Coordinates of C-alpha atoms in Angstrom, one line a residue:
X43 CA -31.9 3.2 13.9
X44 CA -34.3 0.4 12.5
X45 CA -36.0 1.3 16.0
X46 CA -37.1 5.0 14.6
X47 CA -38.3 3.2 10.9
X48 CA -41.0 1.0 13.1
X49 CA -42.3 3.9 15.2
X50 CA -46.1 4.0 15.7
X51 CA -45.6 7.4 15.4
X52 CA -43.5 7.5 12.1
X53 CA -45.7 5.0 10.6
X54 CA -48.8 7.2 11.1
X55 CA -47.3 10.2 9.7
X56 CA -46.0 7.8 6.7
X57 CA -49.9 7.0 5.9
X58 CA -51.0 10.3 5.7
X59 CA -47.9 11.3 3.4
X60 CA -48.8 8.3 1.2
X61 CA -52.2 9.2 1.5
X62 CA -51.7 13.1 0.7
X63 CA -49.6 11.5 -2.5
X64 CA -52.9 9.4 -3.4
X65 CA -51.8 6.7 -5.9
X66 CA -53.8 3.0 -6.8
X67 CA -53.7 -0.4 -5.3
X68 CA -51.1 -2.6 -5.3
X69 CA -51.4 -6.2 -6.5
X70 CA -53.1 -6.6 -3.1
X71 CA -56.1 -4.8 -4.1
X72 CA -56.2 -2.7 -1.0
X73 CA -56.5 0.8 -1.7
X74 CA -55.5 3.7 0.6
X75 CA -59.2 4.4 2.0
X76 CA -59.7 0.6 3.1
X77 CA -55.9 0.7 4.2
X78 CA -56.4 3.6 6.5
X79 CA -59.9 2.3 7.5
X80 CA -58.4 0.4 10.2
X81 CA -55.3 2.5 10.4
X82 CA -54.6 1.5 13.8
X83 CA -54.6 -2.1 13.3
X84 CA -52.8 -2.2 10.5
X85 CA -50.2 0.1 11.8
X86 CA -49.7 -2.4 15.3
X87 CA -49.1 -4.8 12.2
X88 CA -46.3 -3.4 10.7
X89 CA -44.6 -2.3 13.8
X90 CA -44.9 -5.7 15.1
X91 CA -43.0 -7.8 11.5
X92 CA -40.8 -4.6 11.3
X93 CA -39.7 -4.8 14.7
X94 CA -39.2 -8.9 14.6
X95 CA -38.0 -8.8 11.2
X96 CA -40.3 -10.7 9.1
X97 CA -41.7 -7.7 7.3
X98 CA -42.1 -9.3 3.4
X99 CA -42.6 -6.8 1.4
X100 CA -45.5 -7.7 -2.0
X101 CA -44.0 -7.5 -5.4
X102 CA -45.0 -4.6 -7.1
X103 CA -47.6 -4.3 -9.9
X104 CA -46.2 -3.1 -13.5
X105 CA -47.5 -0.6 -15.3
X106 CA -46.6 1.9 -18.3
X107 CA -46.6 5.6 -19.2
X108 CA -45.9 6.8 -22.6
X109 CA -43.0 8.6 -23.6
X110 CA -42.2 11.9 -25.4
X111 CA -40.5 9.3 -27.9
X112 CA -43.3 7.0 -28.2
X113 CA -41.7 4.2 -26.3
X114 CA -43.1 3.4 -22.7
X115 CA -41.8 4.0 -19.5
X116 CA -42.5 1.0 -16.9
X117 CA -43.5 2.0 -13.4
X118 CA -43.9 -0.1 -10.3
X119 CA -46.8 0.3 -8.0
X120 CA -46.3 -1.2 -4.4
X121 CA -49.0 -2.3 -2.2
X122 CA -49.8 0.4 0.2
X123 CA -48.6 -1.3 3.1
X124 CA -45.2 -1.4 1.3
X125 CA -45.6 2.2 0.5
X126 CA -46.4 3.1 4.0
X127 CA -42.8 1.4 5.4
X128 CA -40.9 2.9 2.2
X129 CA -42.3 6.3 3.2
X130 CA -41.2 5.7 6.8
X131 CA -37.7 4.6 5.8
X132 CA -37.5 7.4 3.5
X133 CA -38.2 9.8 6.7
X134 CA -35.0 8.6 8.4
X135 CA -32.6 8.0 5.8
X136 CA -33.2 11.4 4.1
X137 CA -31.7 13.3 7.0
X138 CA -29.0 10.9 7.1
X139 CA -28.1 10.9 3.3
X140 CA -28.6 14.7 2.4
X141 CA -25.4 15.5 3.9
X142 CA -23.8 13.8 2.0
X143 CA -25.1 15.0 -1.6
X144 CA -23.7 17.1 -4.3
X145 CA -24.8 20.7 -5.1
X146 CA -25.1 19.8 -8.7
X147 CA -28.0 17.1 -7.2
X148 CA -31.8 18.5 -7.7
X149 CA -34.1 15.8 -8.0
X150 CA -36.2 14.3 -5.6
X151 CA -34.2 16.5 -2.4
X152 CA -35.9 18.7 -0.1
X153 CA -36.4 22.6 -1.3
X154 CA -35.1 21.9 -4.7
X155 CA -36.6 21.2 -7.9
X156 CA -36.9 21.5 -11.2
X157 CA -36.6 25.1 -12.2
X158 CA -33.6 25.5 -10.1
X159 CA -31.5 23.1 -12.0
X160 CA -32.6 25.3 -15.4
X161 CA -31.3 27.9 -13.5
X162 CA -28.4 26.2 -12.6
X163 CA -27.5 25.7 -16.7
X164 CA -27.8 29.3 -17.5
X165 CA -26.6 30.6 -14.7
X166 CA -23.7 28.2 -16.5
X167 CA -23.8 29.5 -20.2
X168 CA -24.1 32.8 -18.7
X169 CA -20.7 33.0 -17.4
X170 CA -18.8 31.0 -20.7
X171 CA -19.3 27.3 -20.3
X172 CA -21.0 27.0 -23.7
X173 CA -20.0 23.6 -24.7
X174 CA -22.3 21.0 -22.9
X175 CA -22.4 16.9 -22.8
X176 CA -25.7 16.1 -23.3
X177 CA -25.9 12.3 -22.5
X178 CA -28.0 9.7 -21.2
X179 CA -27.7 6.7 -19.2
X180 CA -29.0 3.8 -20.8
X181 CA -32.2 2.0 -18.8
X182 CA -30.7 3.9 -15.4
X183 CA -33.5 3.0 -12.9
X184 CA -33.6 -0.7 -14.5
X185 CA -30.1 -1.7 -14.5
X186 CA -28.5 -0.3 -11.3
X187 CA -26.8 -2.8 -9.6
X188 CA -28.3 -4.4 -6.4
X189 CA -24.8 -5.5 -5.3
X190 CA -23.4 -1.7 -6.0
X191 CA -26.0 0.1 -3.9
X192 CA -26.1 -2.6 -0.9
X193 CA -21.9 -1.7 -0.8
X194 CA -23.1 2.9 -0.8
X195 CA -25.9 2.0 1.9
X196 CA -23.6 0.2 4.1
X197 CA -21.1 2.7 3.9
X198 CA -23.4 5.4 5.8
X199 CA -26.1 3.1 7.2
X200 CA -24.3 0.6 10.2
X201 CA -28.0 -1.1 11.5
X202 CA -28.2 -4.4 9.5
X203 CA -31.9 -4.6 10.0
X204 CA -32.3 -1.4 7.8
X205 CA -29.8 -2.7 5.0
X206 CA -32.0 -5.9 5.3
X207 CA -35.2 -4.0 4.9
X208 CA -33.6 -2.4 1.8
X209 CA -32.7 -5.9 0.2
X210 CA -35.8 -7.6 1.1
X211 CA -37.6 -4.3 -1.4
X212 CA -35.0 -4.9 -4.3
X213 CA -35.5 -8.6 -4.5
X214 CA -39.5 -8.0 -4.2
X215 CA -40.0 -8.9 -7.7
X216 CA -42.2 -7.7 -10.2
X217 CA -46.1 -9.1 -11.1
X218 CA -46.9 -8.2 -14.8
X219 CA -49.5 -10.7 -16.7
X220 CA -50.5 -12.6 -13.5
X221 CA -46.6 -13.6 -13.4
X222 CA -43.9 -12.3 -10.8
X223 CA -40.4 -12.1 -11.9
X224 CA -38.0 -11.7 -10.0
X225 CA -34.8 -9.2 -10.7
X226 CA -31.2 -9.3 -10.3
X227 CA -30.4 -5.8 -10.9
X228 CA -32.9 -2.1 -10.7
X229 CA -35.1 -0.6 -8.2
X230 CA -38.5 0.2 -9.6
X231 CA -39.8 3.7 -10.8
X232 CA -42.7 4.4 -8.8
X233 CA -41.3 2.9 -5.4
X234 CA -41.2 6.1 -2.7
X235 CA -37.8 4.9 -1.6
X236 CA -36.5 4.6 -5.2
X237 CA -35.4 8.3 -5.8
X238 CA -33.1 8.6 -2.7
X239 CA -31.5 5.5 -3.8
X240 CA -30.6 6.4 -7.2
X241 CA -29.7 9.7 -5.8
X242 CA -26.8 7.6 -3.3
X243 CA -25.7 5.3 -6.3
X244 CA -24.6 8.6 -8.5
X245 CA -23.4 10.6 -5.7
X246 CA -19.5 9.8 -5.8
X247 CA -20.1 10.1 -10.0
X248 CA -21.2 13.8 -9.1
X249 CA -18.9 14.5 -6.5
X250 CA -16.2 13.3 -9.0
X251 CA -17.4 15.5 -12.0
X252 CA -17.3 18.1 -10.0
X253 CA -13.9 17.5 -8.6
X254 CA -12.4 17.6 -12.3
X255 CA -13.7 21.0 -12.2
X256 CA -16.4 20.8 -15.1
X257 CA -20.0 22.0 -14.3
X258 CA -22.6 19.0 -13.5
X259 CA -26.2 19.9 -13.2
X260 CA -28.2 16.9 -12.6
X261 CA -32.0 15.8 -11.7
X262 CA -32.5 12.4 -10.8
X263 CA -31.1 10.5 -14.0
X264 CA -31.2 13.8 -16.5
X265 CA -27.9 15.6 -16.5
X266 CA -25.8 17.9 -18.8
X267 CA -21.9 18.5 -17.5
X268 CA -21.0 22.1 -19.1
X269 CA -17.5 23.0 -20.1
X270 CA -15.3 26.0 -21.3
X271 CA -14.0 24.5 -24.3
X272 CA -14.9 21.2 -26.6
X273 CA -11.9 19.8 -25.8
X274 CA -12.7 20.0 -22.1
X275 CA -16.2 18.4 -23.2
X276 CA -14.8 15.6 -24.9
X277 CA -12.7 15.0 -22.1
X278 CA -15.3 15.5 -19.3
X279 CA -17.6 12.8 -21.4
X280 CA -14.6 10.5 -21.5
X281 CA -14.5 10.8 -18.0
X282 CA -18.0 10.5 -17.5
X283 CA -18.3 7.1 -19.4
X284 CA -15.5 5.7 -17.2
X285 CA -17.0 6.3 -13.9
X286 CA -20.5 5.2 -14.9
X287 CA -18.9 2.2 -16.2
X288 CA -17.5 1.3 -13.2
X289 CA -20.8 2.1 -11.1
X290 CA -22.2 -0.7 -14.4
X291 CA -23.9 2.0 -16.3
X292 CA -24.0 2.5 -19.1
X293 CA -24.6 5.6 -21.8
X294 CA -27.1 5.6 -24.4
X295 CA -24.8 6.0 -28.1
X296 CA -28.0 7.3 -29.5
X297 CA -29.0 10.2 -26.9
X298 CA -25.1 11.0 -25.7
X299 CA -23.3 14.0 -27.7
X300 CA -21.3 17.2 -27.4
X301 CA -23.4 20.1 -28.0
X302 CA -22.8 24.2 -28.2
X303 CA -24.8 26.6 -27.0
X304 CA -25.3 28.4 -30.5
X305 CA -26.2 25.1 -32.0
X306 CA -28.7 24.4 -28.9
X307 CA -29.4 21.6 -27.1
X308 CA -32.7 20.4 -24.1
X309 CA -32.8 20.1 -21.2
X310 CA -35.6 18.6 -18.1
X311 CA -38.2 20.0 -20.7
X312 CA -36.4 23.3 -21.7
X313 CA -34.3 24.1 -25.2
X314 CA -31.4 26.4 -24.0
X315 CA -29.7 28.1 -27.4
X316 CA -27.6 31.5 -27.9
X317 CA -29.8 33.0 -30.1
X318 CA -29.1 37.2 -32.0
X319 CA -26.5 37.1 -29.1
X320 CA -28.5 36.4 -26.3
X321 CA -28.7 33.6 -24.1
X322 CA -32.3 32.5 -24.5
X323 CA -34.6 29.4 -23.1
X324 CA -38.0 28.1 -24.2
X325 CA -40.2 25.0 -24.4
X326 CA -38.4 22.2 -26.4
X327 CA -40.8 20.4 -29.5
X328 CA -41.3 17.6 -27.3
X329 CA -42.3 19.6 -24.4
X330 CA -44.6 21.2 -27.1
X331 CA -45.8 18.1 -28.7
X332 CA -46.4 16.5 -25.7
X333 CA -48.7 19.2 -24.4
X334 CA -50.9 19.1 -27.7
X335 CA -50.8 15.5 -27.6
X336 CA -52.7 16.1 -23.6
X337 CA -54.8 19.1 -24.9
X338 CA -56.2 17.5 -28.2
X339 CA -57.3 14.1 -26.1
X340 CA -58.9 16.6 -23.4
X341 CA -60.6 18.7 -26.1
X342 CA -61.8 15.4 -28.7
X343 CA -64.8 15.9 -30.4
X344 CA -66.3 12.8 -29.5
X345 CA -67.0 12.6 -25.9
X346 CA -70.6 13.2 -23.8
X347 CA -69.5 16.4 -22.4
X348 CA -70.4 20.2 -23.1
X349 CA -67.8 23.3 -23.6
X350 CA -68.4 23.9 -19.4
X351 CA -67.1 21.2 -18.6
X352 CA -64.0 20.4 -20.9
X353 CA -62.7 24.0 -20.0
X354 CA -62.5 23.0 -15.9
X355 CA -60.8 19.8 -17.2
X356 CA -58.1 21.6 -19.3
X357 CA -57.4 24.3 -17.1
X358 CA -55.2 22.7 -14.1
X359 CA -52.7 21.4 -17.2
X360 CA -52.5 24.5 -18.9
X361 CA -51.9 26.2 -15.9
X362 CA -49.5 23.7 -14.3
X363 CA -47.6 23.6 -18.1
X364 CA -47.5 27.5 -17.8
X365 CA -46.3 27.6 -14.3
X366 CA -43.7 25.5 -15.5
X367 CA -42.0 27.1 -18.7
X368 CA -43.3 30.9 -18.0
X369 CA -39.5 31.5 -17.0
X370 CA -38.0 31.1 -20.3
X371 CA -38.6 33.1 -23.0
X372 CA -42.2 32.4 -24.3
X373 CA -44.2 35.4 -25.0
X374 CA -45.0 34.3 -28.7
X375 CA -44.7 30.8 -28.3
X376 CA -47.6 31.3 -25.2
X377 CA -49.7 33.8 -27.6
X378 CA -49.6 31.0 -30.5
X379 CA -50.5 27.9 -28.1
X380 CA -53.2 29.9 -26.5
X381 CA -55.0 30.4 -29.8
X382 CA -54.4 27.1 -30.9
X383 CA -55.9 25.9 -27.5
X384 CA -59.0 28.0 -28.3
X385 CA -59.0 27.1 -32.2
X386 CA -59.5 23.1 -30.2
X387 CA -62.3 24.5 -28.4
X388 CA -64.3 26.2 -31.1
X389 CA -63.9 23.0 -33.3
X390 CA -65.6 20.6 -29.9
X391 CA -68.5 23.3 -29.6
X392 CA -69.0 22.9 -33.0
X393 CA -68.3 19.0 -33.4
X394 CA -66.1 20.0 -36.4
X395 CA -62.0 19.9 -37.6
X396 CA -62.6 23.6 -38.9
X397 CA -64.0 26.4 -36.9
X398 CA -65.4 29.6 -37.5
X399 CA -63.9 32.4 -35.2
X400 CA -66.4 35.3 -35.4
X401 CA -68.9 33.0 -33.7
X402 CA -67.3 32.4 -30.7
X403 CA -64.8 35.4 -29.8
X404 CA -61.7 35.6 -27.0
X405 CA -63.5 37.1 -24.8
X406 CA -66.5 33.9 -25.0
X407 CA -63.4 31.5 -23.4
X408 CA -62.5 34.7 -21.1
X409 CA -66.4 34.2 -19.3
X410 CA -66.3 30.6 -19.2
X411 CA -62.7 31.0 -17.0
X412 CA -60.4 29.7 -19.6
X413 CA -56.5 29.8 -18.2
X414 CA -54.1 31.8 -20.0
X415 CA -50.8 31.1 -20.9
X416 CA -50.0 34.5 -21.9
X417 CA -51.4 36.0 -18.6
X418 CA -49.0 33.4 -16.6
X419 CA -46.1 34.9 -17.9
X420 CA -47.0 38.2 -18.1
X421 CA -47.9 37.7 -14.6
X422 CA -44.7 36.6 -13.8
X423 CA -42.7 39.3 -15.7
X424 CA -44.6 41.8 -13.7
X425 CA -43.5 39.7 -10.6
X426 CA -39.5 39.5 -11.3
X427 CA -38.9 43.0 -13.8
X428 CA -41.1 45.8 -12.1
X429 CA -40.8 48.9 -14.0
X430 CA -38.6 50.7 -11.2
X431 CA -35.9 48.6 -11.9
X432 CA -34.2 46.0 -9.6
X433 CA -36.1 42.6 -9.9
X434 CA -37.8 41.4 -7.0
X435 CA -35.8 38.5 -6.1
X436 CA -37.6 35.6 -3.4
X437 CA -36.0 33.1 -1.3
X438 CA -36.3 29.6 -3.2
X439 CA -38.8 27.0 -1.7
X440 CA -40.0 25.1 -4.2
X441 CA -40.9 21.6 -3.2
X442 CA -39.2 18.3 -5.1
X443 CA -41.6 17.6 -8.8
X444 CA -41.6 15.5 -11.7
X445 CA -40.2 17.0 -14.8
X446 CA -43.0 18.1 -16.7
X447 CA -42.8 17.6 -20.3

């Protein structure tokens, strides 16, 4: 199998994945332009240490995103020479592991995403399990055990040169300050390979949840198991906390607790709550806040550009935010955000924290091809609840995302 990893021709198609993916340098400096400069010779290269087995993979280069929270979440960027043979692995295990994975499984797998795990939950509250253990694993990507994993890969994979391969990208280390360090458990956000592998190291803790008969819908670490009853919750959480302790996970006390659907609760970016006897969905405040947070830094006062050219800027995250929440309910919580969006705009033309609105009208932001939220999910209502009836239903084929939040 290690034979098919070291292919010229799945190398090749690896680049131009990686390449289609974009991302910076690794600690080697080389970025994907100069990498695929000499495509050729560097692909002869990795075909030749892959096949003889003295392919080293670089440590990988830390960096941090915020969080909703405030904290920071650490990513690792690998060279792109690592990325092109993590790309190429990724192309032949896939196939081999997706067999193997749960239903309740939606990150990072091919034709699923996002949206279909919220669909999953209500689809869930809809028919009665309204009590819902909301946890989260503590430091999940940074603390999975190398030992653990190596024991799940060798259960599927037989080659040794691939398990190898595997080990030789765990134990790459980490370069932060000019220092590498070197750990003994994780697998780094940010590696291509890193998704599927957390993906195998919870599959038996799915396959188990949903064995005991409770209602698991998970995405990549995020997950909520839904239940009939609290008792049933309390015990599916016990439950939970026992296999994840075995796997050496372990839940976050501060972010785990037993929720009902009247009292509300979020999920991958949506608040789900029975609200006037209705089963409703919506944006949660951090999915809110963290969208003004994006719009007030694109729309700052102080910055050498004019109103034509912050609006182009601005539009591909309101629209991809829109895209993303236009199937809950949001028709008043679009309307609001979409003046307060152009309340941002008035007071950068302007240069002040107050605007007047009778000097520059809707209809101004309308001409200068402002997106709007409210039009995205009026759009989409029009889409799924025609006025003859029936909704139009489509055949899901979303590709895997990031939660956005």
């Amino acid at each position: 199998m290690i034979e098919q990893i070291y292919s010229k021709s799945n190398l090749i198609l690896a680049f131009y994945r990686v390449k289609k993916n974009k991302g910076c340098a690794g600690i080697d400096k080389t970025s994907i332009e100069q990498y695929g400069n000499n495509l050729e010779r560097n692909v002869l290269e990795l075909h030749r240490l892959l096949k003889e087995g003295t392919y080293q993979p670089l440590p990988v280069k830390r960096t941090y995103i915020p969080k909703p929270n405030g904290k920071q979440r650490p990513l690792g960027i690998p060279a792109v020479k690592d990325r092109v043979v993590q790309q190429a692995m990724l192309q032949v295990l896939q196939p081999l592991f997706e067999p193997l994975f749960s239903d309740a499984s939606y990150g990072f797998r091919p034709n699923r995403n996002p949206i279909q795990a919220v669909r999953k939950v209500q689809e869930y509250l809809e028919q009665g399990y309204e009590y819902i253990v909301d946890a989260d694993i503590e430091d999940f990507f940074g603390t999975i055990s190398h030992r653990t994993l190596m024991n799940k890969i060798r259960e599927t994979v037989k080659d040794r040169a691939i398990a190898r391969l595997i080990w030789k990208f765990l134990k790459a280390g980490i370069m932060e300050e000019g220092k590498i360090r070197y750990q003994t458990t994780g697998t780094p956000q940010g590696g291509i390979i890193s998704p599927l592998l957390a993906n195998l190291y919870l599959n038996s803790f799915d396959h188990k949840i949903d064995n005991a008969g409770w209602k698991l819908v998970r995405y990549a670490d995020d997950w909520v198991i839904l239940a009939s009853s609290v008792n049933q919750a309390i015990h599916a959480l016990k439950t939970a906390r026992s296999i994840l302790k075995k796997l050496k996970l372990t839940l976050s006390a501060e972010k785990t607790r037993i929720s009902e659907h009247s009292i509300g609760f979020d999920f991958l970016g949506y608040h789900f709550q029975r609200h006037y006897g209705g089963n409703y969905k919506w944006p949660s405040n951090k999915s809110i806040q963290a969208f003004k947070d994006k719009i007030r830094h694109r729309t700052r006062r102080q910055q050498p550009r004019n109103i034509a050219q912050i609006i182009p800027m601005t539009n591909p995250l309101i629209r991809g935010w829109g895209h993303y929440f236009k199937y809950g309910n949001v028709k008043n919580r679009f309307k609001e955000l979409d003046g307060w969006i152009r309340m941002r705009l008035r007071s950068f033309i302007e240069k002040k924290k107050w605007s007047q609105n009778w000097k520059y009208p809707n209809d101004h932001f309308n001409k200068l091809g402002l997106v709007s939220l409210t039009e995205l999910a009026t759009k989409h209502e029009q889409l799924f609840f025609p006025t003859f009836g029936q909704p139009y239903r489509r055949a899901v084929c979303g590709k895997s995302a990031r939660t956005v939040r």
